Tab-separated table of C-alpha atoms and ligand atoms in Angstrom:
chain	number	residue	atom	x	y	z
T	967	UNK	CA	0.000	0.000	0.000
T	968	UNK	CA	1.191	3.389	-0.860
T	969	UNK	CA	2.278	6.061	1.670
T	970	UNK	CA	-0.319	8.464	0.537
T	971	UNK	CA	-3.418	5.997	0.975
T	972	UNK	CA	-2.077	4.196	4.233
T	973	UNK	CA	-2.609	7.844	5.821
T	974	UNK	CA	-5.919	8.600	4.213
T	975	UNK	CA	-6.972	5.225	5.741
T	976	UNK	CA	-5.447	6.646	9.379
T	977	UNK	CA	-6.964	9.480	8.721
T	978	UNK	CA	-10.507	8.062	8.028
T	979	UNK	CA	-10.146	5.409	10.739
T	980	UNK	CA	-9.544	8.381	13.600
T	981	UNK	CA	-12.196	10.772	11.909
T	982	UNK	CA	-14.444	8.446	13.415
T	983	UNK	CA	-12.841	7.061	16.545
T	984	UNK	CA	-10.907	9.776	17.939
T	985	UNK	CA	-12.112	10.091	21.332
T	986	UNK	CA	-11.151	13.939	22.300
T	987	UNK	CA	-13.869	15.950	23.879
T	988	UNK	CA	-12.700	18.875	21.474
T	989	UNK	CA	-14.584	17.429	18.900
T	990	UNK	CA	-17.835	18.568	20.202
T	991	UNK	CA	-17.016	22.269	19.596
T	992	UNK	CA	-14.684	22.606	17.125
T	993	UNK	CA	-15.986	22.503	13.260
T	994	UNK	CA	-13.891	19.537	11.961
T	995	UNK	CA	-11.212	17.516	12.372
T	996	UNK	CA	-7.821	18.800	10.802
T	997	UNK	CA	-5.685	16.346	9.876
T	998	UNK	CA	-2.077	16.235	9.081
T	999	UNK	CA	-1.279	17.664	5.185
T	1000	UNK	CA	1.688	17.712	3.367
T	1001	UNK	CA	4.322	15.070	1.210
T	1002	UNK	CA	3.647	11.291	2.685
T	1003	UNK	CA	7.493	10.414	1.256
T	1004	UNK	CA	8.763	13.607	3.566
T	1005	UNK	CA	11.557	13.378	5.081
T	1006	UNK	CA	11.094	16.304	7.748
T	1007	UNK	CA	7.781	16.391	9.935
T	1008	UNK	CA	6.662	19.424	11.254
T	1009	UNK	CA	4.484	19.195	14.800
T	1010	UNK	CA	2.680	21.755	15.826
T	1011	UNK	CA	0.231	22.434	18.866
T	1012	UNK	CA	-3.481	22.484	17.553
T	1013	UNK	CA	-5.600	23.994	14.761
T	1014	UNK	CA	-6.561	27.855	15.399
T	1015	UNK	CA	-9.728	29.381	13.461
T	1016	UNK	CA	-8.594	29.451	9.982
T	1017	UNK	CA	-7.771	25.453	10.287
T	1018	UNK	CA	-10.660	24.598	11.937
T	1019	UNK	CA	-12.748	26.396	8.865
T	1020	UNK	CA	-10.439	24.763	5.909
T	1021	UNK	CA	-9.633	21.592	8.023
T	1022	UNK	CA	-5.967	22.142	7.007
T	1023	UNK	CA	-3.145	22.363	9.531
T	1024	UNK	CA	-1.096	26.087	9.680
T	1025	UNK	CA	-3.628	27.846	6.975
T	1026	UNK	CA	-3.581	30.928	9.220
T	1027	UNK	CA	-0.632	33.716	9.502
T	1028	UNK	CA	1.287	31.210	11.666
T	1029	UNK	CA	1.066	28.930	8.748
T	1030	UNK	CA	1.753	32.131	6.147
T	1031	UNK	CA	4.924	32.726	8.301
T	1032	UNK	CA	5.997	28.970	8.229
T	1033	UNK	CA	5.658	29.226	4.727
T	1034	UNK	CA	8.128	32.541	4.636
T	1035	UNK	CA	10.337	30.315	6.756
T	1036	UNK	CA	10.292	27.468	4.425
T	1037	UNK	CA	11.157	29.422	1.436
T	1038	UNK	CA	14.111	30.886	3.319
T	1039	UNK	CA	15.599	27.098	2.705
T	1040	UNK	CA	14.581	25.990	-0.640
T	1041	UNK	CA	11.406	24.177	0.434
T	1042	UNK	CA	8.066	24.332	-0.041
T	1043	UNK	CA	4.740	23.093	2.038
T	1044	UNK	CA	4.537	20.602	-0.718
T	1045	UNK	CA	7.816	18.932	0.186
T	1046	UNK	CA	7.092	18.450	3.798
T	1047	UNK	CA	4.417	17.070	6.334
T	1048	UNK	CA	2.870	19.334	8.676
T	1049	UNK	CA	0.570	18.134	11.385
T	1050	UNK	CA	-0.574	18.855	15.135
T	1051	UNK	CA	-0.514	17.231	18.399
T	1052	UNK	CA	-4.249	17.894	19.206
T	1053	UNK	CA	-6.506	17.673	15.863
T	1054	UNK	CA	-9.581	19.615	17.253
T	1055	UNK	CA	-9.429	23.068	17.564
T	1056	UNK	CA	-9.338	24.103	21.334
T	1057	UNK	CA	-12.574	26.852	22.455
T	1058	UNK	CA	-10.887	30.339	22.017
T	1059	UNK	CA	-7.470	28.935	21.124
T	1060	UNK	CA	-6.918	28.158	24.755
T	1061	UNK	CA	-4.021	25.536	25.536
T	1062	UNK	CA	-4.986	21.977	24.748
T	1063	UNK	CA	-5.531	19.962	27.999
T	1064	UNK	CA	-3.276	17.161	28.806
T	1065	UNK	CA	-6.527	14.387	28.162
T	1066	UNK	CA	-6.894	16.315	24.708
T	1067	UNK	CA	-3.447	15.371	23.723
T	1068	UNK	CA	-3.780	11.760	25.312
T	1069	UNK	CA	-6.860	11.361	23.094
T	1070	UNK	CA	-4.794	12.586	20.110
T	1071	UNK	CA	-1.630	10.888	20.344
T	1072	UNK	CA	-2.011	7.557	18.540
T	1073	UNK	CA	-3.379	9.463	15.985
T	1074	UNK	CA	0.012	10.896	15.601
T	1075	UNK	CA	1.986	8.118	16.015
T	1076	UNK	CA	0.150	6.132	13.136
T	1077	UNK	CA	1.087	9.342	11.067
T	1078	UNK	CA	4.638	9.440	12.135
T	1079	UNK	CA	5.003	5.464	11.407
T	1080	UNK	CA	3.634	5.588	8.178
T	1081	UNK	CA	5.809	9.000	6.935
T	1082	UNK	CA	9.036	7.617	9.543
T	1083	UNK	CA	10.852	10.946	8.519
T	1084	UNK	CA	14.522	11.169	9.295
T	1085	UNK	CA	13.644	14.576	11.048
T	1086	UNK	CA	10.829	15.555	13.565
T	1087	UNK	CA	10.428	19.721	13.715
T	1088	UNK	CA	8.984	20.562	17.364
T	1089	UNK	CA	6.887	23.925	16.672
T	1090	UNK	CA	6.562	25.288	20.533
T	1091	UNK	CA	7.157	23.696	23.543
T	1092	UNK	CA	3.417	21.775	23.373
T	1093	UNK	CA	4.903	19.166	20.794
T	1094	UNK	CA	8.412	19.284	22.278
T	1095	UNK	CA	7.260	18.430	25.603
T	1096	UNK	CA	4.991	15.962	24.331
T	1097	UNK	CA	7.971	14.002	23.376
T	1098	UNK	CA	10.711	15.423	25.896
T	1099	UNK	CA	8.841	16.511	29.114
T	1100	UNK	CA	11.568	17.608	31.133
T	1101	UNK	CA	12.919	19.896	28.319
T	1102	UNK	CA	12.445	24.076	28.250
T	1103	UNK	CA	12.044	25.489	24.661
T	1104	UNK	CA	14.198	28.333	26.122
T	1105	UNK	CA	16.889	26.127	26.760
T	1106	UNK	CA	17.248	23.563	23.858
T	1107	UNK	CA	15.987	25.602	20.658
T	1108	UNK	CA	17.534	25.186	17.650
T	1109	UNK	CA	19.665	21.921	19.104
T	1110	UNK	CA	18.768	18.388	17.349
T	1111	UNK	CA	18.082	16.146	20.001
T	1112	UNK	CA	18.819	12.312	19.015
T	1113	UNK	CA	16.577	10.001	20.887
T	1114	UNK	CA	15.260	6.396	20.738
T	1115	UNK	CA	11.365	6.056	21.634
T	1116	UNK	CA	9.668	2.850	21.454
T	1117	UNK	CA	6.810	3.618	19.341
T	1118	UNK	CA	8.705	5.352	16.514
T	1119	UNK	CA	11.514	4.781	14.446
T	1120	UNK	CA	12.365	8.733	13.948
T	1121	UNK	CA	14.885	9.259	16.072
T	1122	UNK	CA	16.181	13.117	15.646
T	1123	UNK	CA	14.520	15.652	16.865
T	1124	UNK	CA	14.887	19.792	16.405
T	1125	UNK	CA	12.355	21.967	18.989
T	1126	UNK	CA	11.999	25.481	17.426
T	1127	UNK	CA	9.753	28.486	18.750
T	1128	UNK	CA	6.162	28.032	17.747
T	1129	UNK	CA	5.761	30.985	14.611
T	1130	UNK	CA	2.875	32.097	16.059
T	1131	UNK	CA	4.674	32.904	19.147
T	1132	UNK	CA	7.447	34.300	17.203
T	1133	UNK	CA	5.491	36.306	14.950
T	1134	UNK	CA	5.082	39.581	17.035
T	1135	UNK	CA	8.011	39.408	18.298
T	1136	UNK	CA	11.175	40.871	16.984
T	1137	UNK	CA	13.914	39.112	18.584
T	1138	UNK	CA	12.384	35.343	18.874
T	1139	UNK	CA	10.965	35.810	15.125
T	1140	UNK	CA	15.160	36.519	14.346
T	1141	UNK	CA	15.892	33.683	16.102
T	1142	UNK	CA	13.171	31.061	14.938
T	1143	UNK	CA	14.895	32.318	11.365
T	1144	UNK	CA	18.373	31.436	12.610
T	1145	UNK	CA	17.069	27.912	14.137
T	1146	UNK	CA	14.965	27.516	10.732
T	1147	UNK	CA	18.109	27.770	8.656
T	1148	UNK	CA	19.731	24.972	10.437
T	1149	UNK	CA	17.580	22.479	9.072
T	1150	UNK	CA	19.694	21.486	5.721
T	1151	UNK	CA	22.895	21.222	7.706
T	1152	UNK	CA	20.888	18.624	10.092
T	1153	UNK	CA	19.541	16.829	7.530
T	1154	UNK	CA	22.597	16.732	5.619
T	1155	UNK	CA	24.069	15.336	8.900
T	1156	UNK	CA	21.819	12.554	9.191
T	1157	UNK	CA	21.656	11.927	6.014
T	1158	UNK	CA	25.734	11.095	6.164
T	1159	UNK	CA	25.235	8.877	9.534
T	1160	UNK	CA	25.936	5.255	9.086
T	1161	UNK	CA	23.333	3.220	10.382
T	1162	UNK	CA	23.523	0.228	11.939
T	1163	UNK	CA	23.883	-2.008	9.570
T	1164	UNK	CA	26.318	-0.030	7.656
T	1165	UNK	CA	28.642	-0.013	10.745
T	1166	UNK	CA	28.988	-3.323	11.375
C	1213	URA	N1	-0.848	26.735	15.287
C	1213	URA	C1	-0.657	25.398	15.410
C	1213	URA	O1	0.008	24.932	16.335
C	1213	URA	N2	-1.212	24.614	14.512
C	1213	URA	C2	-1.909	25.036	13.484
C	1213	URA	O2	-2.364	24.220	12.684
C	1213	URA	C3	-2.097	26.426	13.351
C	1213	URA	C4	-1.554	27.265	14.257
């Protein structure tokens, strides 16, 4: 089965089952959109209004600013995967609740399994700490992190400063660029790490 259908089945499978309580008050569900043969995947928090209209993830200025960002290095939103750790839009933007993310999360991982980028983008500290809760965004932006989970193969991580944080604000927005622009020399670095089986 192809990348591209294994996720619409995912998709269509949680559309149904997902048990998160945001469900009852946002307008739809918004999935994960992007290239299923990425090889970076982008995390962000949870849909805001203009994704919970178009039911596409980072459609709002966030998204137009990620975009900007992208650009900067030679990629578009076509050559990557962008998704979120909650999939319902949270009342008034308010942070998503640690049961909404809980109610998400398999959801994500199925995503993540089936796209196994070599690189996982953190956008804010919601998806970093989802995934490293003892870390501070202040303290570790901008670094890859190398880690072995379980329940993904993935095993590089970079957290950056959620754009919509960033946006407004002059100095974090110069250094979400700076942090942004790292990303070909990381993948480039990965890219040139012998695996396993190449090592021995
Ligand atoms: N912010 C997010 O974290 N996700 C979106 O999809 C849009 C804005």
């Amino acid at each position: 089965m192809s990348k591209a259908l294994e996720l619409k089945k995912i998709h269509e499978h949680w559309f149904t089952n997902c048990k998160c309580e945001l469900r009852k008050t946002a307008i739809q569900p918004v999935p994960g959109d992007g290239n299923p043969e990425a090889k970076i995947v982008f995390i962000g928090e949870a849909p805001g209004k203009s994704e919970d209209a178009q039911g596409i993830p980072f459609v709002g200025a966030a998204g137009k600013f990620l975009a900007e960002m992208l650009e900067a290095i030679h990629l578009k939103r076509e050559d990557i995967y962008i998704t979120n750790i909650v999939k319902y839009r949270p009342p008034n933007n308010r942070d998503p609740l640690p049961e909404e993310k809980d109610a998400c999360r398999e959801w994500l991982l199925e995503e993540l399994n089936c796209i196994n980028p070599l690189l996982i983008v953190f956008l804010g500290r919601h998806s970093m700490n989802d995934f490293f809760p003892l870390e501070t965004i202040s303290n570790v932006h901008g670094k890859l992190l190398i880690k072995k989970f379980n329940k993904i193969n993935t095993k590089h991580f970079l957290p950056l400063y959620h754009p919509a944080a960033a946006l407004y604000n002059g100095s974090m927005r110069e250094t979400l660029m700076q942090d942004f622009k790292k990303i070909p020399k990381i993948l480039e670095k990965i890219n040139n790490t012998p695996t396993r089986s190449e090592i021995f």
